[in-house]
């Protein structure tokens, strides 16, 4: 029976070891790290600054190669020289919107497909339009340059761009860190909508505990280059904003916060 | 203060200053009875400017053509060299010292050599103007091409972008504002280069730019006329500088003004 099948592992990192050399000193960033993420799940990487969260995301994206260990997406290995087809399954949302300032919103959203030589395909154009609408950018904004947009709108455009290539994995590196709380929770809901609609696997780096709980199936607590603990989030999907004000949420917040403190005590 | 006064103030103050200097200058010349051959009064200079207006206009036009062509050559050739430098670290290492040589070579010393090789003509003037004004373009554009925001580069890598795509869709558009910065410095240099070359071309040929006029006036101790030519030289530099600024504010605006990355590190 289908429902009893174990969830399929999509991202598997094993024994990832990575250190940077600064001057004569070698600094370990990722230390024999293991992580697996099931298909369709949202997993948050939670930890203090400098614990290696962003580096791990770059390793999974194939932007940085570790000294040893391996990362696999399905049955394909990840590296800087990985096959185009593997890389094309992933999209990255950066800490900053990273829009090209001389391109309009529309042209920024079309950029990934343009680089893949698919900019003129009807399906691609429809998809870009769909996501621009979904993230809440009005048609009148599409012709604007990024400098004419607010910080939140730029981030929305950045998410629409990431989704425009139909990724099966979305990697997000603290995308909302610079935004205020109101906007942050709106964009959290937007991510949940996208996840439900696209069945997209998401790996979300954050140091905001509330955000990690609200978004994720599982929280990976990172400390000193390792996954210190995996915590399953007990709240069912779809999640609604009122969840944040329940006592269960507060209690679980305390639990995660405690685990976080314990991990780097 | 009315708003009109406020907007005019940046013009009024420098003008008042130059007027004051002219008055003092005039007073000194009359008081000490300085011979006009050493220092003519400002009125004599203005008079010479008016008397020689047709000659100066023609000469300015000749020099403007040479220095504008020199500046254009610097922009085009300098940018091409910068593109080559951005593509190969070993070429950059091998050739950059020679580019610095262009910057440090005393142009006054090689101008006679260039005239021997290339003749008493427009081409030589343009050549000298280019040599003296190309360095800021090469140096600024090279750094503009190389110092592209890391996230934007990762964005392109995530799409398996080719080197050509990275160059044409990211590096070159990102370097336009550096090109404008370089051209602002080069605009003044290109006029200097043209005039210095004209000194050496001298009055022997049929070439009659501002530098030629100045050499002739100096030989005849026509100091007032010499100073009038000096004013024309300054005006030329200003015209080229203003042209670069105009390009910056109009045609290139999208690339130079919109650079409001928060993603800029």
Coordinates of C-alpha atoms in Angstrom, one line a residue:
Chain A
X1 CA 0.0 0.0 0.0
X2 CA 1.3 3.4 -1.0
X3 CA 0.7 5.1 2.3
X4 CA 2.9 2.7 4.2
X5 CA 5.9 3.3 2.0
X6 CA 8.7 5.1 3.8
X7 CA 9.2 8.7 2.6
X8 CA 11.8 8.9 -0.1
X9 CA 15.1 10.5 0.8
X10 CA 15.9 13.3 -1.7
X11 CA 18.9 15.0 -0.2
X12 CA 21.6 12.8 1.5
X13 CA 24.7 14.4 2.9
X14 CA 27.2 11.9 4.4
X15 CA 30.4 12.6 6.4
X16 CA 30.8 16.1 4.9
X17 CA 34.1 17.6 6.1
X18 CA 35.1 21.1 5.1
X19 CA 37.6 23.5 6.5
X20 CA 38.8 26.9 5.3
X21 CA 42.4 28.0 5.7
X22 CA 42.8 31.5 7.0
X23 CA 46.4 32.5 7.0
X24 CA 48.2 29.5 8.6
X25 CA 45.2 28.4 10.6
X26 CA 42.7 25.9 9.3
X27 CA 39.2 26.4 10.5
X28 CA 36.7 23.5 10.5
X29 CA 33.3 24.6 9.2
X30 CA 31.6 21.3 8.6
X31 CA 32.7 18.4 10.7
X32 CA 31.7 14.8 9.5
X33 CA 28.2 16.1 9.0
X34 CA 25.3 13.8 8.1
X35 CA 21.9 15.0 7.0
X36 CA 19.0 13.6 5.0
X37 CA 16.0 15.4 3.8
X38 CA 12.9 13.6 2.6
X39 CA 11.2 14.5 -0.6
X40 CA 8.5 17.2 -0.2
X41 CA 9.5 18.2 3.2
X42 CA 10.5 21.5 4.6
X43 CA 13.6 21.3 6.8
X44 CA 15.0 24.2 8.7
X45 CA 18.7 24.5 9.6
X46 CA 18.7 26.4 12.8
X47 CA 21.8 27.6 14.6
X48 CA 23.9 30.6 15.6
X49 CA 25.8 32.6 13.1
X50 CA 29.0 30.9 12.1
X51 CA 27.9 27.4 12.8
X52 CA 28.2 26.5 9.1
X53 CA 24.5 26.6 8.0
X54 CA 25.1 28.8 4.9
X55 CA 28.2 26.8 3.9
X56 CA 26.2 23.5 4.1
X57 CA 23.6 25.0 1.9
X58 CA 26.3 26.0 -0.7
X59 CA 27.7 22.4 -0.5
X60 CA 24.3 21.0 -1.3
X61 CA 23.9 23.5 -4.1
X62 CA 27.2 22.3 -5.5
X63 CA 28.7 25.8 -5.2
X64 CA 31.4 24.7 -2.8
X65 CA 33.1 21.3 -2.7
X66 CA 33.9 19.7 0.7
X67 CA 37.3 18.1 1.3
X68 CA 35.6 14.8 1.9
X69 CA 32.2 13.2 2.2
X70 CA 29.5 13.2 -0.4
X71 CA 26.1 14.8 -1.1
X72 CA 23.5 13.1 -3.3
X73 CA 20.3 14.4 -4.8
X74 CA 18.3 11.3 -5.5
X75 CA 20.9 9.0 -7.1
X76 CA 23.1 11.7 -8.5
X77 CA 26.2 13.1 -6.8
X78 CA 26.6 16.8 -6.1
X79 CA 29.8 18.7 -6.9
X80 CA 30.9 21.9 -8.6
X81 CA 31.2 19.8 -11.8
X82 CA 27.9 18.0 -11.4
X83 CA 25.7 17.3 -14.4
X84 CA 23.6 20.2 -15.6
X85 CA 20.4 18.1 -15.1
X86 CA 21.1 17.7 -11.4
X87 CA 21.9 21.4 -10.9
X88 CA 18.8 22.3 -12.8
X89 CA 16.6 20.6 -10.1
X90 CA 17.7 23.1 -7.5
X91 CA 17.1 26.8 -7.0
X92 CA 18.7 29.1 -4.5
X93 CA 17.2 32.1 -2.6
X94 CA 20.0 34.3 -1.2
X95 CA 20.1 36.3 1.9
X96 CA 19.7 39.5 -0.2
X97 CA 17.3 39.5 -3.2
X98 CA 20.3 39.5 -5.6
X99 CA 18.4 41.0 -8.4
X100 CA 20.3 42.5 -11.4
X101 CA 19.7 46.2 -10.8
X102 CA 19.7 47.1 -14.6
X103 CA 17.0 44.5 -15.4
X104 CA 13.3 44.9 -14.8
X105 CA 11.4 42.6 -12.4
X106 CA 10.1 40.6 -15.3
X107 CA 13.5 40.3 -17.0
X108 CA 15.0 39.3 -13.6
X109 CA 12.5 36.5 -13.1
X110 CA 13.1 35.3 -16.7
X111 CA 16.9 35.3 -16.2
X112 CA 17.3 31.6 -15.1
X113 CA 15.3 30.3 -18.0
X114 CA 17.0 32.8 -20.3
X115 CA 20.4 31.3 -19.2
X116 CA 19.1 27.9 -19.9
X117 CA 17.9 28.9 -23.3
X118 CA 14.2 28.5 -22.5
X119 CA 13.1 32.1 -22.3
X120 CA 10.8 32.0 -25.3
X121 CA 8.9 28.9 -24.4
X122 CA 5.2 29.5 -23.7
X123 CA 5.3 27.2 -20.6
X124 CA 8.2 29.1 -19.1
X125 CA 6.5 32.5 -19.6
X126 CA 3.2 31.2 -18.1
X127 CA 5.1 29.9 -15.1
X128 CA 6.9 33.2 -14.6
X129 CA 3.5 35.0 -14.7
X130 CA 1.9 32.6 -12.4
X131 CA 4.6 33.0 -9.7
X132 CA 4.8 36.8 -10.0
X133 CA 1.1 36.8 -9.3
X134 CA 1.4 34.2 -6.5
X135 CA 4.1 36.2 -4.7
X136 CA 1.9 39.2 -4.9
X137 CA 3.6 41.5 -7.5
X138 CA 1.1 43.5 -9.5
X139 CA 1.5 43.5 -13.3
X140 CA 2.4 47.2 -13.0
X141 CA 5.4 46.3 -10.9
X142 CA 6.8 43.8 -13.5
X143 CA 8.2 46.6 -15.7
X144 CA 9.9 48.3 -12.7
X145 CA 13.6 48.2 -11.9
X146 CA 14.6 46.7 -8.6
X147 CA 15.6 50.2 -7.3
X148 CA 11.9 51.2 -7.5
X149 CA 10.8 48.3 -5.3
X150 CA 10.7 48.0 -1.5
X151 CA 12.8 45.4 0.3
X152 CA 9.9 43.0 0.7
X153 CA 8.9 43.3 -3.0
X154 CA 12.4 42.6 -4.1
X155 CA 12.4 39.4 -1.9
X156 CA 9.1 38.4 -3.5
X157 CA 10.6 38.9 -7.0
X158 CA 13.6 36.8 -5.9
X159 CA 11.3 33.9 -4.8
X160 CA 9.4 34.2 -8.1
X161 CA 12.7 33.9 -9.9
X162 CA 13.7 30.9 -8.0
X163 CA 10.4 29.1 -8.7
X164 CA 10.4 30.0 -12.4
X165 CA 12.6 27.0 -13.3
X166 CA 10.3 24.5 -11.6
X167 CA 12.9 23.3 -9.1
X168 CA 12.2 20.2 -7.0
X169 CA 14.5 21.5 -4.3
X170 CA 14.5 25.1 -3.0
X171 CA 17.5 26.2 -0.9
X172 CA 16.9 29.3 1.1
X173 CA 19.7 31.1 2.9
X174 CA 18.1 33.3 5.6
X175 CA 16.0 35.1 3.0
X176 CA 13.9 37.1 5.4
X177 CA 16.6 38.1 8.0
X178 CA 16.5 41.7 6.9
X179 CA 12.7 42.1 6.9
X180 CA 10.4 43.2 9.7
X181 CA 8.3 40.7 11.6
X182 CA 5.0 41.5 9.8
X183 CA 6.5 41.0 6.4
X184 CA 8.5 38.0 7.5
X185 CA 5.3 36.1 8.6
X186 CA 3.5 37.0 5.4
X187 CA 6.4 35.6 3.4
X188 CA 6.5 32.5 5.6
X189 CA 2.9 31.9 4.6
X190 CA 3.8 32.5 1.0
X191 CA 6.5 29.8 1.2
X192 CA 4.0 27.4 2.7
X193 CA 1.6 28.1 -0.1
X194 CA 4.3 27.4 -2.7
X195 CA 5.4 24.2 -0.9
X196 CA 1.8 22.9 -0.9
X197 CA 1.2 23.8 -4.5
X198 CA 4.6 22.6 -5.9
X199 CA 5.4 19.7 -3.6
X200 CA 8.8 21.3 -3.5
X201 CA 11.5 20.2 -1.0
X202 CA 12.8 23.1 0.9
X203 CA 15.9 23.5 3.0
X204 CA 15.6 26.7 5.0
X205 CA 18.5 28.4 6.9
X206 CA 17.5 30.6 9.7
X207 CA 18.3 31.7 13.2
X208 CA 14.8 32.6 14.0
X209 CA 13.2 29.8 16.1
X210 CA 9.6 30.8 15.5
X211 CA 10.1 30.9 11.8
X212 CA 11.8 27.5 11.8
X213 CA 8.9 25.9 13.8
X214 CA 6.2 27.5 11.7
X215 CA 7.6 26.5 8.4
X216 CA 9.1 23.1 8.9
X217 CA 8.4 19.4 9.1
X218 CA 11.7 19.0 10.8
X219 CA 14.3 21.2 12.4
X220 CA 18.0 20.4 12.2
X221 CA 19.9 22.1 15.0
X222 CA 23.4 22.9 13.9
X223 CA 26.3 23.4 16.1
X224 CA 30.0 23.6 15.4
X225 CA 29.7 22.1 11.9
X226 CA 27.5 19.2 12.9
X227 CA 23.8 18.4 13.0
X228 CA 23.4 18.3 16.8
X229 CA 19.8 17.2 16.8
X230 CA 16.8 16.6 14.5
X231 CA 13.5 17.7 16.0
X232 CA 10.2 16.7 14.3
X233 CA 7.6 19.5 14.5
X234 CA 4.3 18.1 15.7
X235 CA 2.0 20.6 14.2
X236 CA -0.1 19.5 11.2
X237 CA -0.2 21.1 7.8
X238 CA -1.7 23.4 6.5
X239 CA -0.5 25.8 9.1
X240 CA -2.2 29.0 9.8
X241 CA -0.9 32.2 11.4
X242 CA -3.0 31.7 14.6
X243 CA -0.8 28.7 15.4
X244 CA 1.9 31.1 16.5
X245 CA -0.2 32.4 19.4
X246 CA -1.2 29.0 20.8
X247 CA 0.2 27.7 24.0
X248 CA 1.4 24.5 22.3
X249 CA 3.5 26.6 20.0
X250 CA 4.9 28.5 22.9
X251 CA 5.7 25.2 24.7
X252 CA 7.4 23.8 21.6
X253 CA 9.3 27.0 21.1
X254 CA 10.7 26.5 24.6
X255 CA 11.7 23.0 23.8
X256 CA 13.5 24.0 20.6
X257 CA 15.1 26.9 22.3
X258 CA 16.3 24.6 25.1
X259 CA 17.8 22.1 22.6
X260 CA 19.5 25.0 20.8
X261 CA 21.1 26.3 23.9
X262 CA 22.1 22.8 25.0
X263 CA 23.8 22.1 21.6
X264 CA 26.3 24.8 21.9
X265 CA 26.7 24.8 25.7
Chain B
X1 CA 16.2 82.5 1.2
X2 CA 14.1 81.9 -1.8
X3 CA 14.3 78.6 -3.6
X4 CA 15.6 80.3 -6.7
X5 CA 18.5 81.8 -4.7
X6 CA 19.2 78.5 -3.2
X7 CA 19.4 76.7 -6.6
X8 CA 21.5 79.5 -8.1
X9 CA 23.9 79.8 -5.1
X10 CA 26.3 77.0 -6.3
X11 CA 26.7 79.1 -9.5
X12 CA 26.8 82.5 -8.0
X13 CA 29.4 81.8 -5.3
X14 CA 32.2 80.5 -7.7
X15 CA 31.3 83.2 -10.2
X16 CA 31.7 85.9 -7.5
X17 CA 35.0 84.4 -6.5
X18 CA 36.4 84.5 -10.0
X19 CA 35.1 88.1 -10.4
X20 CA 36.9 89.0 -7.1
X21 CA 40.1 87.4 -8.3
X22 CA 39.9 89.3 -11.6
X23 CA 39.4 92.6 -9.8
X24 CA 42.5 91.9 -7.6
X25 CA 44.5 90.7 -10.6
X26 CA 43.5 93.9 -12.5
X27 CA 44.4 96.1 -9.5
X28 CA 47.9 94.4 -9.1
X29 CA 48.7 94.8 -12.8
X30 CA 47.8 98.5 -12.9
X31 CA 49.3 99.3 -9.5
X32 CA 52.7 97.8 -10.1
X33 CA 52.5 98.7 -13.8
X34 CA 53.4 95.1 -14.8
X35 CA 54.2 94.9 -18.5
X36 CA 51.5 93.2 -20.5
X37 CA 54.1 90.7 -21.9
X38 CA 54.6 89.3 -18.4
X39 CA 51.0 89.5 -17.1
X40 CA 48.3 91.1 -19.1
X41 CA 45.2 92.5 -17.3
X42 CA 42.1 90.4 -17.3
X43 CA 40.5 92.9 -19.6
X44 CA 43.3 92.5 -22.1
X45 CA 42.8 88.7 -21.9
X46 CA 39.0 89.1 -22.5
X47 CA 39.8 91.4 -25.3
X48 CA 42.2 88.9 -26.9
X49 CA 39.6 86.2 -26.5
X50 CA 37.2 88.4 -28.4
X51 CA 39.7 89.5 -31.1
X52 CA 40.8 85.9 -31.7
X53 CA 37.4 84.3 -31.3
X54 CA 37.3 82.9 -34.9
X55 CA 40.8 81.5 -34.8
X56 CA 40.2 80.0 -31.3
X57 CA 36.8 78.6 -32.2
X58 CA 38.4 76.9 -35.2
X59 CA 41.4 75.7 -33.2
X60 CA 39.1 74.5 -30.4
X61 CA 37.1 72.5 -32.9
X62 CA 40.2 70.9 -34.3
X63 CA 41.4 70.0 -30.8
X64 CA 38.0 68.9 -29.7
X65 CA 37.8 66.5 -32.6
X66 CA 41.2 65.0 -31.7
X67 CA 40.6 64.7 -28.0
X68 CA 37.1 63.4 -28.3
X69 CA 38.4 60.8 -30.8
X70 CA 41.2 60.0 -28.3
X71 CA 38.7 59.6 -25.5
X72 CA 36.5 57.4 -27.6
X73 CA 39.4 55.2 -28.5
X74 CA 40.4 55.0 -24.9
X75 CA 36.8 53.9 -24.0
X76 CA 36.6 51.3 -26.7
X77 CA 40.2 49.9 -26.6
X78 CA 40.5 50.3 -22.9
X79 CA 37.2 48.4 -22.3
X80 CA 38.3 45.6 -24.7
X81 CA 41.7 45.3 -22.9
X82 CA 39.8 45.1 -19.6
X83 CA 37.5 42.4 -20.9
X84 CA 40.6 40.4 -22.0
X85 CA 42.1 41.0 -18.5
X86 CA 38.9 39.8 -16.8
X87 CA 39.0 36.5 -18.7
X88 CA 42.5 35.4 -18.0
X89 CA 44.5 35.8 -14.8
X90 CA 47.7 34.9 -16.5
X91 CA 47.3 37.4 -19.3
X92 CA 46.5 40.0 -16.6
X93 CA 49.6 39.1 -14.7
X94 CA 51.7 39.3 -17.8
X95 CA 50.4 42.5 -19.3
X96 CA 49.3 44.7 -16.4
X97 CA 52.9 46.0 -15.8
X98 CA 52.9 47.4 -19.3
X99 CA 49.6 49.1 -18.7
X100 CA 51.1 50.8 -15.7
X101 CA 54.0 51.7 -17.9
X102 CA 51.4 53.6 -20.1
X103 CA 50.4 55.5 -17.0
X104 CA 53.9 56.3 -15.8
X105 CA 55.6 57.0 -19.1
X106 CA 56.2 60.8 -19.5
X107 CA 54.0 61.5 -22.5
X108 CA 56.1 64.7 -23.2
X109 CA 59.1 62.4 -23.7
X110 CA 57.4 60.0 -26.2
X111 CA 55.3 62.5 -28.1
X112 CA 58.3 63.5 -30.4
X113 CA 59.0 59.9 -31.1
X114 CA 55.4 59.3 -32.1
X115 CA 55.5 62.3 -34.4
X116 CA 58.6 60.8 -36.1
X117 CA 56.8 57.5 -36.6
X118 CA 53.3 58.7 -37.4
X119 CA 53.8 62.2 -38.8
X120 CA 52.5 65.8 -38.2
X121 CA 48.9 64.9 -38.4
X122 CA 45.6 64.3 -36.7
X123 CA 46.3 60.6 -36.3
X124 CA 49.3 61.3 -34.1
X125 CA 47.4 63.7 -31.9
X126 CA 44.7 61.1 -31.4
X127 CA 47.3 58.5 -30.6
X128 CA 48.9 60.6 -27.9
X129 CA 45.5 61.6 -26.5
X130 CA 44.6 57.9 -26.3
X131 CA 47.8 56.8 -24.7
X132 CA 47.5 59.4 -22.0
X133 CA 43.8 58.8 -21.3
X134 CA 43.5 55.0 -21.5
X135 CA 44.8 53.9 -18.2
X136 CA 41.8 55.0 -16.0
X137 CA 39.5 53.1 -18.3
X138 CA 41.5 49.9 -18.2
X139 CA 42.0 50.0 -14.5
X140 CA 38.4 50.9 -13.6
X141 CA 36.7 48.6 -16.0
X142 CA 38.9 45.7 -15.1
X143 CA 38.1 46.1 -11.4
X144 CA 34.4 46.5 -12.3
X145 CA 34.4 43.3 -14.3
X146 CA 36.2 41.3 -11.6
X147 CA 34.4 42.6 -8.5
X148 CA 31.0 41.2 -9.3
X149 CA 28.8 40.5 -6.3
X150 CA 29.3 37.0 -5.1
X151 CA 25.6 36.1 -4.8
X152 CA 25.0 37.2 -8.4
X153 CA 27.9 35.1 -9.5
X154 CA 26.4 32.1 -7.6
X155 CA 23.0 32.8 -9.2
X156 CA 24.6 32.4 -12.6
X157 CA 26.5 29.3 -11.5
X158 CA 23.3 27.8 -10.3
X159 CA 22.0 28.0 -13.9
X160 CA 25.3 26.4 -15.3
X161 CA 25.8 29.7 -17.1
X162 CA 28.6 29.7 -19.7
X163 CA 31.6 32.0 -19.4
X164 CA 30.2 34.1 -22.3
X165 CA 26.8 34.5 -20.5
X166 CA 28.5 35.5 -17.3
X167 CA 30.5 38.1 -19.2
X168 CA 27.7 39.6 -21.3
X169 CA 24.8 39.3 -18.9
X170 CA 26.6 40.0 -15.7
X171 CA 30.1 41.3 -15.7
X172 CA 29.8 43.8 -18.5
X173 CA 26.6 45.4 -17.4
X174 CA 27.9 45.6 -13.8
X175 CA 31.1 47.3 -15.0
X176 CA 29.3 50.2 -16.9
X177 CA 29.4 52.5 -13.8
X178 CA 33.1 51.9 -13.4
X179 CA 33.6 52.8 -17.1
X180 CA 31.8 56.1 -16.5
X181 CA 34.1 56.8 -13.4
X182 CA 37.1 56.0 -15.6
X183 CA 35.9 58.2 -18.4
X184 CA 35.4 61.2 -16.1
X185 CA 39.1 61.1 -15.3
X186 CA 40.1 60.3 -18.8
X187 CA 38.1 63.2 -20.3
X188 CA 40.5 65.8 -18.9
X189 CA 43.5 63.7 -19.7
X190 CA 42.5 63.3 -23.3
X191 CA 42.5 67.1 -23.8
X192 CA 45.9 67.3 -22.1
X193 CA 47.2 64.6 -24.4
X194 CA 45.9 66.3 -27.5
X195 CA 47.3 69.7 -26.6
X196 CA 50.7 68.3 -25.6
X197 CA 50.9 66.5 -28.9
X198 CA 49.9 69.7 -30.7
X199 CA 52.9 71.5 -29.0
X200 CA 55.2 69.1 -30.8
X201 CA 53.4 69.1 -34.1
X202 CA 54.1 72.8 -34.0
X203 CA 53.3 75.4 -36.6
X204 CA 55.3 73.7 -39.4
X205 CA 52.6 71.6 -40.8
X206 CA 49.0 72.5 -41.8
X207 CA 47.7 71.4 -38.4
X208 CA 46.2 74.2 -36.3
X209 CA 44.8 73.0 -33.0
X210 CA 44.8 74.9 -29.7
X211 CA 48.3 73.6 -28.8
X212 CA 49.6 74.9 -32.2
X213 CA 48.1 78.3 -31.6
X214 CA 49.6 78.4 -28.1
X215 CA 53.1 77.6 -29.4
X216 CA 52.8 80.3 -32.0
X217 CA 51.6 82.9 -29.5
X218 CA 54.3 82.0 -27.0
X219 CA 57.0 82.5 -29.7
X220 CA 55.6 86.0 -30.4
X221 CA 55.3 86.9 -26.7
X222 CA 51.5 87.4 -27.1
X223 CA 50.7 86.7 -23.5
X224 CA 47.1 87.8 -23.5
X225 CA 46.4 85.7 -26.6
X226 CA 48.2 82.8 -25.0
X227 CA 45.9 83.1 -21.9
X228 CA 42.8 83.4 -24.1
X229 CA 43.8 80.0 -25.7
X230 CA 44.3 78.6 -22.2
X231 CA 40.6 79.5 -21.4
X232 CA 39.6 77.7 -24.5
X233 CA 41.6 74.6 -23.4
X234 CA 39.8 74.6 -20.1
X235 CA 36.4 74.9 -21.8
X236 CA 37.3 71.8 -23.9
X237 CA 38.0 69.7 -20.9
X238 CA 34.7 70.9 -19.3
X239 CA 32.8 70.0 -22.5
X240 CA 34.2 66.4 -22.6
X241 CA 33.6 66.0 -18.8
X242 CA 30.0 67.3 -19.2
X243 CA 29.4 64.9 -22.2
X244 CA 30.5 62.0 -20.0
X245 CA 28.1 63.1 -17.3
X246 CA 25.3 63.6 -19.8
X247 CA 25.8 60.0 -21.1
X248 CA 25.8 58.8 -17.5
X249 CA 22.5 60.5 -16.8
X250 CA 20.7 59.5 -20.0
X251 CA 21.8 56.5 -22.1
X252 CA 23.7 54.7 -19.4
X253 CA 21.4 55.6 -16.6
X254 CA 20.0 52.1 -16.2
X255 CA 23.4 50.7 -15.5
X256 CA 25.0 53.4 -13.5
X257 CA 22.1 54.8 -11.4
X258 CA 20.1 51.7 -10.6
X259 CA 22.9 50.1 -8.7
X260 CA 21.1 50.1 -5.4
X261 CA 22.1 46.5 -4.4
X262 CA 21.6 45.9 -0.8
X263 CA 23.4 42.8 -1.9
X264 CA 26.6 44.8 -2.5
X265 CA 29.2 43.9 0.0

